Amino acid sequence: MVAAASVVAAVGTATGLVSALADPPGAVEAGPETVRAPRVAQARPEPSSPSPTPSPTASPAVPSPEPTVRASPSPSPTPSGRRPAPSRLYRHPDSQVLDWVRAHPDDPRTAVITSRIADRPAAVWFADFTPATIASRVRAVTSGAAAQGQVPVLVPYAIPDRDCGGASEGGASDLAAYDDWIDAFAAGLGSGEVVVVLEPDSVAQADCLSRSARAERFASLERAGRVLKAADPKARVYYDAGHSGWNAPDRQAALLRQAGAGSADSSDGVFSNVSNFHTTAAEIAYDRRVLAELGGPAGLGAVIDTSRNGNGAPGDDAWCDPAGRGIGRAPTLGTGQARIDAYLWVKLPGESDGCKGTPGTFSPSYAYDLASS
């Protein structure tokens, strides 16, 4: 595996919400999760062949390290003229880090982990293919957020041939089943603001598919965006742009265009750096180039996963719980950057890629290292 790319390793463990909804373990939680056995939706194993080198101007050659955690800027309209940013992102009340904090009030690491990780909003992943309950599970999250006047971040992660048969393999049996699952997912969105990070790696990693299978996947993703936005006109749907160390911007934009990311009917833009470590500066430069190459409405923007990029990517391109990383910018919907709609914590810091613990499980030592770097 090469570290230039990033493939979600996701698998989930049960949380309070899972128990409350009587779903199988791993059904939903705040932070990357996955499916069947060891959990793998987080720091992501890389594709089996080297990724193309981005063009030299895709991002700064040596981006400055990010400070560990900054206060979020006050929400304000973005320079691109998109609608005003809502005031707050939703922190889901059930997650592995919160479970650990509640169970270890006297641990000397608890205060740091609580203030810098557990108290911050993170995405909720839906990686188990459970068609009968997906609508109610999504509704439980969106209604909880709406009750607090906050905006949840949801990650549908059930595309067939997920992770090209790698550590996060799983998902729906075929695209027809996936389309039905998306219909049910959309039924749970409600009518409030929601951010949807649609299928990490589904576009950037599509080279493992045949040309016809890739075209079919992209058609299904374009349909998914349309269905989600039709179900909830306030939903913002973002498509997979990989990250600044993976595909060159023009190539990534060409793939995204085929998947419907350039159409206002299905897309609000792109996301990058999910479960990876590239600096915010590198991702901003890269995402702007991808959006320029993509075309489409001027209002399309990008969201960036800043959960572990405070110190940038490791020099050796390690992807599995690499040492010396740090949490990045705090999650916010008000970045103050043109065409950058949000900084999000899509992967919950402290959940292991498989080297600091079983993949997908919370490691307090790893969390503490990230929070104190």
PDB file of N, CA, C and O in Angstrom, residues 20-90:
ATOM      1  N   ALA A  20     -29.704   1.879  21.628  1.00  0.00           N
ATOM      2  CA  ALA A  20     -31.033   2.471  21.729  1.00  0.00           C
ATOM      3  C   ALA A  20     -31.881   2.153  20.520  1.00  0.00           C
ATOM      4  O   ALA A  20     -33.094   2.001  20.615  1.00  0.00           O
ATOM      5  N   LEU A  21     -31.241   2.054  19.374  1.00  0.00           N
ATOM      6  CA  LEU A  21     -31.994   1.780  18.144  1.00  0.00           C
ATOM      7  C   LEU A  21     -32.089   0.309  17.839  1.00  0.00           C
ATOM      8  O   LEU A  21     -32.647  -0.086  16.829  1.00  0.00           O
ATOM      9  N   ALA A  22     -31.514  -0.528  18.694  1.00  0.00           N
ATOM     10  CA  ALA A  22     -31.556  -1.976  18.505  1.00  0.00           C
ATOM     11  C   ALA A  22     -30.968  -2.399  17.177  1.00  0.00           C
ATOM     12  O   ALA A  22     -31.425  -3.333  16.552  1.00  0.00           O
ATOM     13  N   ASP A  23     -29.938  -1.701  16.726  1.00  0.00           N
ATOM     14  CA  ASP A  23     -29.245  -2.074  15.507  1.00  0.00           C
ATOM     15  C   ASP A  23     -28.014  -2.869  15.872  1.00  0.00           C
ATOM     16  O   ASP A  23     -27.531  -2.807  16.992  1.00  0.00           O
ATOM     17  N   PRO A  24     -27.426  -3.600  14.915  1.00  0.00           N
ATOM     18  CA  PRO A  24     -26.225  -4.357  15.212  1.00  0.00           C
ATOM     19  C   PRO A  24     -25.061  -3.455  15.526  1.00  0.00           C
ATOM     20  O   PRO A  24     -25.033  -2.305  15.103  1.00  0.00           O
ATOM     21  N   PRO A  25     -24.062  -3.968  16.272  1.00  0.00           N
ATOM     22  CA  PRO A  25     -22.889  -3.147  16.564  1.00  0.00           C
ATOM     23  C   PRO A  25     -22.291  -2.582  15.301  1.00  0.00           C
ATOM     24  O   PRO A  25     -22.230  -3.232  14.276  1.00  0.00           O
ATOM     25  N   GLY A  26     -21.821  -1.327  15.404  1.00  0.00           N
ATOM     26  CA  GLY A  26     -21.177  -0.704  14.256  1.00  0.00           C
ATOM     27  C   GLY A  26     -22.143   0.005  13.353  1.00  0.00           C
ATOM     28  O   GLY A  26     -21.780   0.511  12.304  1.00  0.00           O
ATOM     29  N   ALA A  27     -23.433   0.054  13.722  1.00  0.00           N
ATOM     30  CA  ALA A  27     -24.407   0.637  12.820  1.00  0.00           C
ATOM     31  C   ALA A  27     -24.233   2.131  12.656  1.00  0.00           C
ATOM     32  O   ALA A  27     -24.381   2.657  11.578  1.00  0.00           O
ATOM     33  N   VAL A  28     -23.953   2.836  13.726  1.00  0.00           N
ATOM     34  CA  VAL A  28     -23.799   4.279  13.611  1.00  0.00           C
ATOM     35  C   VAL A  28     -22.998   4.782  14.792  1.00  0.00           C
ATOM     36  O   VAL A  28     -23.146   4.320  15.890  1.00  0.00           O
ATOM     37  N   GLU A  29     -22.149   5.749  14.539  1.00  0.00           N
ATOM     38  CA  GLU A  29     -21.439   6.374  15.633  1.00  0.00           C
ATOM     39  C   GLU A  29     -20.804   7.659  15.164  1.00  0.00           C
ATOM     40  O   GLU A  29     -20.700   7.922  13.988  1.00  0.00           O
ATOM     41  N   ALA A  30     -20.389   8.462  16.101  1.00  0.00           N
ATOM     42  CA  ALA A  30     -19.758   9.721  15.748  1.00  0.00           C
ATOM     43  C   ALA A  30     -18.307   9.463  15.428  1.00  0.00           C
ATOM     44  O   ALA A  30     -17.477   9.348  16.294  1.00  0.00           O
ATOM     45  N   GLY A  31     -18.007   9.382  14.177  1.00  0.00           N
ATOM     46  CA  GLY A  31     -16.649   9.103  13.744  1.00  0.00           C
ATOM     47  C   GLY A  31     -16.670   7.956  12.776  1.00  0.00           C
ATOM     48  O   GLY A  31     -17.625   7.205  12.716  1.00  0.00           O
ATOM     49  N   PRO A  32     -15.604   7.774  11.976  1.00  0.00           N
ATOM     50  CA  PRO A  32     -15.591   6.715  11.006  1.00  0.00           C
ATOM     51  C   PRO A  32     -15.848   5.377  11.634  1.00  0.00           C
ATOM     52  O   PRO A  32     -15.304   5.047  12.658  1.00  0.00           O
ATOM     53  N   GLU A  33     -16.681   4.585  11.019  1.00  0.00           N
ATOM     54  CA  GLU A  33     -16.954   3.256  11.510  1.00  0.00           C
ATOM     55  C   GLU A  33     -16.959   2.328  10.335  1.00  0.00           C
ATOM     56  O   GLU A  33     -16.924   2.757   9.227  1.00  0.00           O
ATOM     57  N   THR A  34     -17.017   1.048  10.547  1.00  0.00           N
ATOM     58  CA  THR A  34     -17.303   0.233   9.408  1.00  0.00           C
ATOM     59  C   THR A  34     -18.216  -0.863   9.708  1.00  0.00           C
ATOM     60  O   THR A  34     -19.091  -0.762  10.503  1.00  0.00           O
ATOM     61  N   VAL A  35     -18.036  -1.900   9.089  1.00  0.00           N
ATOM     62  CA  VAL A  35     -19.067  -2.858   8.895  1.00  0.00           C
ATOM     63  C   VAL A  35     -18.851  -4.073   9.706  1.00  0.00           C
ATOM     64  O   VAL A  35     -18.958  -4.106  10.895  1.00  0.00           O
ATOM     65  N   ARG A  36     -18.539  -5.107   9.094  1.00  0.00           N
ATOM     66  CA  ARG A  36     -18.580  -6.407   9.701  1.00  0.00           C
ATOM     67  C   ARG A  36     -17.543  -6.556  10.805  1.00  0.00           C
ATOM     68  O   ARG A  36     -17.716  -6.130  11.903  1.00  0.00           O
ATOM     69  N   ALA A  37     -16.418  -7.111  10.565  1.00  0.00           N
ATOM     70  CA  ALA A  37     -15.506  -7.464  11.620  1.00  0.00           C
ATOM     71  C   ALA A  37     -14.651  -6.317  12.079  1.00  0.00           C
ATOM     72  O   ALA A  37     -15.152  -5.291  12.407  1.00  0.00           O
ATOM     73  N   PRO A  38     -13.295  -6.425  12.076  1.00  0.00           N
ATOM     74  CA  PRO A  38     -12.541  -5.345  12.698  1.00  0.00           C
ATOM     75  C   PRO A  38     -12.958  -4.061  12.073  1.00  0.00           C
ATOM     76  O   PRO A  38     -13.196  -3.997  10.914  1.00  0.00           O
ATOM     77  N   ARG A  39     -13.063  -3.076  12.784  1.00  0.00           N
ATOM     78  CA  ARG A  39     -13.573  -1.854  12.249  1.00  0.00           C
ATOM     79  C   ARG A  39     -12.502  -1.128  11.481  1.00  0.00           C
ATOM     80  O   ARG A  39     -11.403  -1.036  11.919  1.00  0.00           O
ATOM     81  N   VAL A  40     -12.874  -0.573  10.372  1.00  0.00           N
ATOM     82  CA  VAL A  40     -11.892   0.119   9.558  1.00  0.00           C
ATOM     83  C   VAL A  40     -12.428   1.300   8.828  1.00  0.00           C
ATOM     84  O   VAL A  40     -12.386   1.310   7.648  1.00  0.00           O
ATOM     85  N   ALA A  41     -12.905   2.259   9.398  1.00  0.00           N
ATOM     86  CA  ALA A  41     -13.293   3.390   8.579  1.00  0.00           C
ATOM     87  C   ALA A  41     -12.464   4.567   8.885  1.00  0.00           C
ATOM     88  O   ALA A  41     -12.901   5.648   8.859  1.00  0.00           O
ATOM     89  N   GLN A  42     -11.349   4.504   9.194  1.00  0.00           N
ATOM     90  CA  GLN A  42     -10.639   5.681   9.608  1.00  0.00           C
ATOM     91  C   GLN A  42      -9.477   5.988   8.746  1.00  0.00           C
ATOM     92  O   GLN A  42      -9.608   6.318   7.623  1.00  0.00           O
ATOM     93  N   ALA A  43      -8.343   5.927   9.271  1.00  0.00           N
ATOM     94  CA  ALA A  43      -7.176   6.410   8.564  1.00  0.00           C
ATOM     95  C   ALA A  43      -7.001   5.570   7.394  1.00  0.00           C
ATOM     96  O   ALA A  43      -6.725   4.883   7.239  1.00  0.00           O
ATOM     97  N   ARG A  44      -7.007   5.382   6.483  1.00  0.00           N
ATOM     98  CA  ARG A  44      -7.332   4.643   5.336  1.00  0.00           C
ATOM     99  C   ARG A  44      -6.146   4.003   4.662  1.00  0.00           C
ATOM    100  O   ARG A  44      -5.202   4.653   4.333  1.00  0.00           O
ATOM    101  N   PRO A  45      -6.182   2.683   4.445  1.00  0.00           N
ATOM    102  CA  PRO A  45      -5.107   2.035   3.730  1.00  0.00           C
ATOM    103  C   PRO A  45      -5.067   2.540   2.318  1.00  0.00           C
ATOM    104  O   PRO A  45      -6.092   2.889   1.784  1.00  0.00           O
ATOM    105  N   GLU A  46      -3.939   2.536   1.726  1.00  0.00           N
ATOM    106  CA  GLU A  46      -3.798   3.130   0.409  1.00  0.00           C
ATOM    107  C   GLU A  46      -3.977   2.105  -0.707  1.00  0.00           C
ATOM    108  O   GLU A  46      -3.793   0.934  -0.514  1.00  0.00           O
ATOM    109  N   PRO A  47      -4.305   2.582  -1.922  1.00  0.00           N
ATOM    110  CA  PRO A  47      -4.452   1.665  -3.034  1.00  0.00           C
ATOM    111  C   PRO A  47      -3.174   0.883  -3.279  1.00  0.00           C
ATOM    112  O   PRO A  47      -2.097   1.310  -2.932  1.00  0.00           O
ATOM    113  N   SER A  48      -3.299  -0.261  -3.944  1.00  0.00           N
ATOM    114  CA  SER A  48      -2.169  -1.165  -4.081  1.00  0.00           C
ATOM    115  C   SER A  48      -1.158  -0.714  -5.110  1.00  0.00           C
ATOM    116  O   SER A  48      -0.080  -1.266  -5.202  1.00  0.00           O
ATOM    117  N   SER A  49      -1.468   0.267  -5.929  1.00  0.00           N
ATOM    118  CA  SER A  49      -0.495   0.790  -6.879  1.00  0.00           C
ATOM    119  C   SER A  49      -0.279   2.268  -6.611  1.00  0.00           C
ATOM    120  O   SER A  49      -1.175   2.951  -6.145  1.00  0.00           O
ATOM    121  N   PRO A  50       0.921   2.792  -6.895  1.00  0.00           N
ATOM    122  CA  PRO A  50       1.198   4.187  -6.551  1.00  0.00           C
ATOM    123  C   PRO A  50       0.227   5.141  -7.221  1.00  0.00           C
ATOM    124  O   PRO A  50      -0.178   4.940  -8.357  1.00  0.00           O
ATOM    125  N   SER A  51      -0.135   6.181  -6.523  1.00  0.00           N
ATOM    126  CA  SER A  51      -1.023   7.190  -7.072  1.00  0.00           C
ATOM    127  C   SER A  51      -0.226   8.180  -7.896  1.00  0.00           C
ATOM    128  O   SER A  51       0.938   8.440  -7.628  1.00  0.00           O
ATOM    129  N   PRO A  52      -0.835   8.764  -8.942  1.00  0.00           N
ATOM    130  CA  PRO A  52      -0.125   9.756  -9.733  1.00  0.00           C
ATOM    131  C   PRO A  52       0.311  10.916  -8.859  1.00  0.00           C
ATOM    132  O   PRO A  52      -0.377  11.301  -7.929  1.00  0.00           O
ATOM    133  N   THR A  53       1.455  11.487  -9.181  1.00  0.00           N
ATOM    134  CA  THR A  53       1.948  12.632  -8.430  1.00  0.00           C
ATOM    135  C   THR A  53       1.171  13.873  -8.836  1.00  0.00           C
ATOM    136  O   THR A  53       1.004  14.137 -10.015  1.00  0.00           O
ATOM    137  N   PRO A  54       0.655  14.638  -7.871  1.00  0.00           N
ATOM    138  CA  PRO A  54      -0.071  15.846  -8.246  1.00  0.00           C
ATOM    139  C   PRO A  54       0.838  16.815  -8.983  1.00  0.00           C
ATOM    140  O   PRO A  54       2.045  16.830  -8.770  1.00  0.00           O
ATOM    141  N   SER A  55       0.238  17.631  -9.829  1.00  0.00           N
ATOM    142  CA  SER A  55       1.025  18.619 -10.545  1.00  0.00           C
ATOM    143  C   SER A  55       1.674  19.566  -9.555  1.00  0.00           C
ATOM    144  O   SER A  55       1.142  19.819  -8.489  1.00  0.00           O
ATOM    145  N   PRO A  56       2.839  20.135  -9.894  1.00  0.00           N
ATOM    146  CA  PRO A  56       3.586  20.911  -8.911  1.00  0.00           C
ATOM    147  C   PRO A  56       2.821  22.052  -8.282  1.00  0.00           C
ATOM    148  O   PRO A  56       3.082  22.418  -7.162  1.00  0.00           O
ATOM    149  N   THR A  57       1.848  22.608  -9.012  1.00  0.00           N
ATOM    150  CA  THR A  57       1.140  23.752  -8.463  1.00  0.00           C
ATOM    151  C   THR A  57      -0.135  23.367  -7.743  1.00  0.00           C
ATOM    152  O   THR A  57      -0.905  24.209  -7.332  1.00  0.00           O
ATOM    153  N   ALA A  58      -0.379  22.069  -7.590  1.00  0.00           N
ATOM    154  CA  ALA A  58      -1.628  21.649  -6.969  1.00  0.00           C
ATOM    155  C   ALA A  58      -1.734  22.115  -5.537  1.00  0.00           C
ATOM    156  O   ALA A  58      -2.798  22.395  -5.041  1.00  0.00           O
ATOM    157  N   SER A  59      -0.621  22.215  -4.841  1.00  0.00           N
ATOM    158  CA  SER A  59      -0.622  22.652  -3.459  1.00  0.00           C
ATOM    159  C   SER A  59       0.778  23.097  -3.115  1.00  0.00           C
ATOM    160  O   SER A  59       1.724  22.774  -3.822  1.00  0.00           O
ATOM    161  N   PRO A  60       0.938  23.844  -2.033  1.00  0.00           N
ATOM    162  CA  PRO A  60       2.284  24.256  -1.672  1.00  0.00           C
ATOM    163  C   PRO A  60       3.198  23.062  -1.502  1.00  0.00           C
ATOM    164  O   PRO A  60       2.801  22.039  -0.958  1.00  0.00           O
ATOM    165  N   ALA A  61       4.433  23.177  -1.965  1.00  0.00           N
ATOM    166  CA  ALA A  61       5.347  22.045  -1.913  1.00  0.00           C
ATOM    167  C   ALA A  61       5.629  21.624  -0.490  1.00  0.00           C
ATOM    168  O   ALA A  61       5.674  20.452  -0.172  1.00  0.00           O
ATOM    169  N   VAL A  62       5.819  22.580   0.393  1.00  0.00           N
ATOM    170  CA  VAL A  62       6.068  22.255   1.793  1.00  0.00           C
ATOM    171  C   VAL A  62       5.161  23.134   2.646  1.00  0.00           C
ATOM    172  O   VAL A  62       5.565  24.187   3.135  1.00  0.00           O
ATOM    173  N   PRO A  63       3.894  22.729   2.815  1.00  0.00           N
ATOM    174  CA  PRO A  63       2.970  23.576   3.564  1.00  0.00           C
ATOM    175  C   PRO A  63       3.440  23.727   5.004  1.00  0.00           C
ATOM    176  O   PRO A  63       4.015  22.828   5.584  1.00  0.00           O
ATOM    177  N   SER A  64       3.140  24.874   5.586  1.00  0.00           N
ATOM    178  CA  SER A  64       3.488  25.096   6.976  1.00  0.00           C
ATOM    179  C   SER A  64       2.646  24.207   7.868  1.00  0.00           C
ATOM    180  O   SER A  64       1.472  23.986   7.596  1.00  0.00           O
ATOM    181  N   PRO A  65       3.248  23.683   8.950  1.00  0.00           N
ATOM    182  CA  PRO A  65       2.452  22.875   9.877  1.00  0.00           C
ATOM    183  C   PRO A  65       1.295  23.687  10.439  1.00  0.00           C
ATOM    184  O   PRO A  65       1.407  24.881  10.658  1.00  0.00           O
ATOM    185  N   GLU A  66       0.181  23.001  10.675  1.00  0.00           N
ATOM    186  CA  GLU A  66      -0.975  23.653  11.265  1.00  0.00           C
ATOM    187  C   GLU A  66      -0.831  23.667  12.786  1.00  0.00           C
ATOM    188  O   GLU A  66      -0.345  22.718  13.371  1.00  0.00           O
ATOM    189  N   PRO A  67      -1.301  24.707  13.446  1.00  0.00           N
ATOM    190  CA  PRO A  67      -1.385  24.638  14.894  1.00  0.00           C
ATOM    191  C   PRO A  67      -2.350  23.537  15.288  1.00  0.00           C
ATOM    192  O   PRO A  67      -3.232  23.192  14.514  1.00  0.00           O
ATOM    193  N   THR A  68      -2.210  23.002  16.460  1.00  0.00           N
ATOM    194  CA  THR A  68      -3.036  21.869  16.851  1.00  0.00           C
ATOM    195  C   THR A  68      -4.522  22.191  16.832  1.00  0.00           C
ATOM    196  O   THR A  68      -5.282  21.576  16.127  1.00  0.00           O
ATOM    197  N   VAL A  69      -4.969  23.134  17.613  1.00  0.00           N
ATOM    198  CA  VAL A  69      -6.387  23.478  17.609  1.00  0.00           C
ATOM    199  C   VAL A  69      -6.529  24.987  17.684  1.00  0.00           C
ATOM    200  O   VAL A  69      -5.952  25.619  18.544  1.00  0.00           O
ATOM    201  N   ARG A  70      -7.304  25.559  16.776  1.00  0.00           N
ATOM    202  CA  ARG A  70      -7.579  26.986  16.820  1.00  0.00           C
ATOM    203  C   ARG A  70      -9.055  27.198  17.138  1.00  0.00           C
ATOM    204  O   ARG A  70      -9.883  26.372  16.803  1.00  0.00           O
ATOM    205  N   ALA A  71      -9.346  28.317  17.685  1.00  0.00           N
ATOM    206  CA  ALA A  71     -10.747  28.656  17.877  1.00  0.00           C
ATOM    207  C   ALA A  71     -11.379  28.867  16.516  1.00  0.00           C
ATOM    208  O   ALA A  71     -10.771  29.417  15.612  1.00  0.00           O
ATOM    209  N   SER A  72     -12.619  28.425  16.371  1.00  0.00           N
ATOM    210  CA  SER A  72     -13.315  28.571  15.105  1.00  0.00           C
ATOM    211  C   SER A  72     -13.642  30.034  14.856  1.00  0.00           C
ATOM    212  O   SER A  72     -14.049  30.752  15.758  1.00  0.00           O
ATOM    213  N   PRO A  73     -13.468  30.496  13.608  1.00  0.00           N
ATOM    214  CA  PRO A  73     -13.882  31.857  13.312  1.00  0.00           C
ATOM    215  C   PRO A  73     -15.390  32.016  13.439  1.00  0.00           C
ATOM    216  O   PRO A  73     -16.120  31.054  13.310  1.00  0.00           O
ATOM    217  N   SER A  74     -15.846  33.194  13.674  1.00  0.00           N
ATOM    218  CA  SER A  74     -17.277  33.419  13.767  1.00  0.00           C
ATOM    219  C   SER A  74     -17.922  33.130  12.432  1.00  0.00           C
ATOM    220  O   SER A  74     -17.403  33.497  11.379  1.00  0.00           O
ATOM    221  N   PRO A  75     -19.091  32.454  12.436  1.00  0.00           N
ATOM    222  CA  PRO A  75     -19.750  32.145  11.178  1.00  0.00           C
ATOM    223  C   PRO A  75     -20.038  33.422  10.395  1.00  0.00           C
ATOM    224  O   PRO A  75     -20.465  34.423  10.953  1.00  0.00           O
ATOM    225  N   SER A  76     -19.798  33.377   9.099  1.00  0.00           N
ATOM    226  CA  SER A  76     -20.056  34.527   8.244  1.00  0.00           C
ATOM    227  C   SER A  76     -20.245  34.032   6.829  1.00  0.00           C
ATOM    228  O   SER A  76     -19.825  32.949   6.479  1.00  0.00           O
ATOM    229  N   PRO A  77     -20.895  34.814   5.976  1.00  0.00           N
ATOM    230  CA  PRO A  77     -21.065  34.379   4.590  1.00  0.00           C
ATOM    231  C   PRO A  77     -19.712  34.168   3.937  1.00  0.00           C
ATOM    232  O   PRO A  77     -18.768  34.926   4.176  1.00  0.00           O
ATOM    233  N   THR A  78     -19.593  33.152   3.120  1.00  0.00           N
ATOM    234  CA  THR A  78     -18.336  32.899   2.442  1.00  0.00           C
ATOM    235  C   THR A  78     -18.167  33.882   1.304  1.00  0.00           C
ATOM    236  O   THR A  78     -19.136  34.400   0.753  1.00  0.00           O
ATOM    237  N   PRO A  79     -16.901  34.151   0.887  1.00  0.00           N
ATOM    238  CA  PRO A  79     -16.684  35.102  -0.204  1.00  0.00           C
ATOM    239  C   PRO A  79     -17.365  34.682  -1.497  1.00  0.00           C
ATOM    240  O   PRO A  79     -17.609  35.501  -2.355  1.00  0.00           O
ATOM    241  N   SER A  80     -17.651  33.395  -1.657  1.00  0.00           N
ATOM    242  CA  SER A  80     -18.265  32.943  -2.900  1.00  0.00           C
ATOM    243  C   SER A  80     -19.739  33.301  -2.969  1.00  0.00           C
ATOM    244  O   SER A  80     -20.402  33.034  -3.960  1.00  0.00           O
ATOM    245  N   GLY A  81     -20.295  33.855  -1.880  1.00  0.00           N
ATOM    246  CA  GLY A  81     -21.689  34.261  -1.905  1.00  0.00           C
ATOM    247  C   GLY A  81     -22.650  33.161  -1.526  1.00  0.00           C
ATOM    248  O   GLY A  81     -23.860  33.318  -1.654  1.00  0.00           O
ATOM    249  N   ARG A  82     -22.149  32.029  -1.008  1.00  0.00           N
ATOM    250  CA  ARG A  82     -23.037  30.951  -0.580  1.00  0.00           C
ATOM    251  C   ARG A  82     -23.827  31.405   0.639  1.00  0.00           C
ATOM    252  O   ARG A  82     -23.472  32.350   1.319  1.00  0.00           O
ATOM    253  N   ARG A  83     -24.898  30.691   0.957  1.00  0.00           N
ATOM    254  CA  ARG A  83     -25.758  31.114   2.046  1.00  0.00           C
ATOM    255  C   ARG A  83     -24.984  31.203   3.369  1.00  0.00           C
ATOM    256  O   ARG A  83     -23.992  30.515   3.552  1.00  0.00           O
ATOM    257  N   PRO A  84     -25.441  32.024   4.299  1.00  0.00           N
ATOM    258  CA  PRO A  84     -24.710  32.218   5.549  1.00  0.00           C
ATOM    259  C   PRO A  84     -24.479  30.894   6.265  1.00  0.00           C
ATOM    260  O   PRO A  84     -25.326  30.007   6.259  1.00  0.00           O
ATOM    261  N   ALA A  85     -23.330  30.782   6.909  1.00  0.00           N
ATOM    262  CA  ALA A  85     -22.992  29.556   7.618  1.00  0.00           C
ATOM    263  C   ALA A  85     -23.809  29.456   8.902  1.00  0.00           C
ATOM    264  O   ALA A  85     -23.905  30.410   9.660  1.00  0.00           O
ATOM    265  N   PRO A  86     -24.412  28.282   9.157  1.00  0.00           N
ATOM    266  CA  PRO A  86     -25.100  28.100  10.436  1.00  0.00           C
ATOM    267  C   PRO A  86     -24.104  28.227  11.582  1.00  0.00           C
ATOM    268  O   PRO A  86     -22.904  28.093  11.406  1.00  0.00           O
ATOM    269  N   SER A  87     -24.640  28.472  12.759  1.00  0.00           N
ATOM    270  CA  SER A  87     -23.771  28.843  13.866  1.00  0.00           C
ATOM    271  C   SER A  87     -22.946  27.684  14.410  1.00  0.00           C
ATOM    272  O   SER A  87     -21.815  27.884  14.847  1.00  0.00           O
ATOM    273  N   ARG A  88     -23.487  26.460  14.408  1.00  0.00           N
ATOM    274  CA  ARG A  88     -22.782  25.394  15.087  1.00  0.00           C
ATOM    275  C   ARG A  88     -22.975  24.055  14.392  1.00  0.00           C
ATOM    276  O   ARG A  88     -24.035  23.741  13.869  1.00  0.00           O
ATOM    277  N   LEU A  89     -21.921  23.234  14.450  1.00  0.00           N
ATOM    278  CA  LEU A  89     -22.010  21.851  14.016  1.00  0.00           C
ATOM    279  C   LEU A  89     -22.451  20.981  15.196  1.00  0.00           C
ATOM    280  O   LEU A  89     -22.232  21.332  16.357  1.00  0.00           O
ATOM    281  N   TYR A  90     -23.020  19.854  14.872  1.00  0.00           N
ATOM    282  CA  TYR A  90     -23.605  18.962  15.878  1.00  0.00           C
ATOM    283  C   TYR A  90     -22.568  17.998  16.430  1.00  0.00           C
ATOM    284  O   TYR A  90     -21.836  17.358  15.678  1.00  0.00           O
TER     285      TYR A  90
END
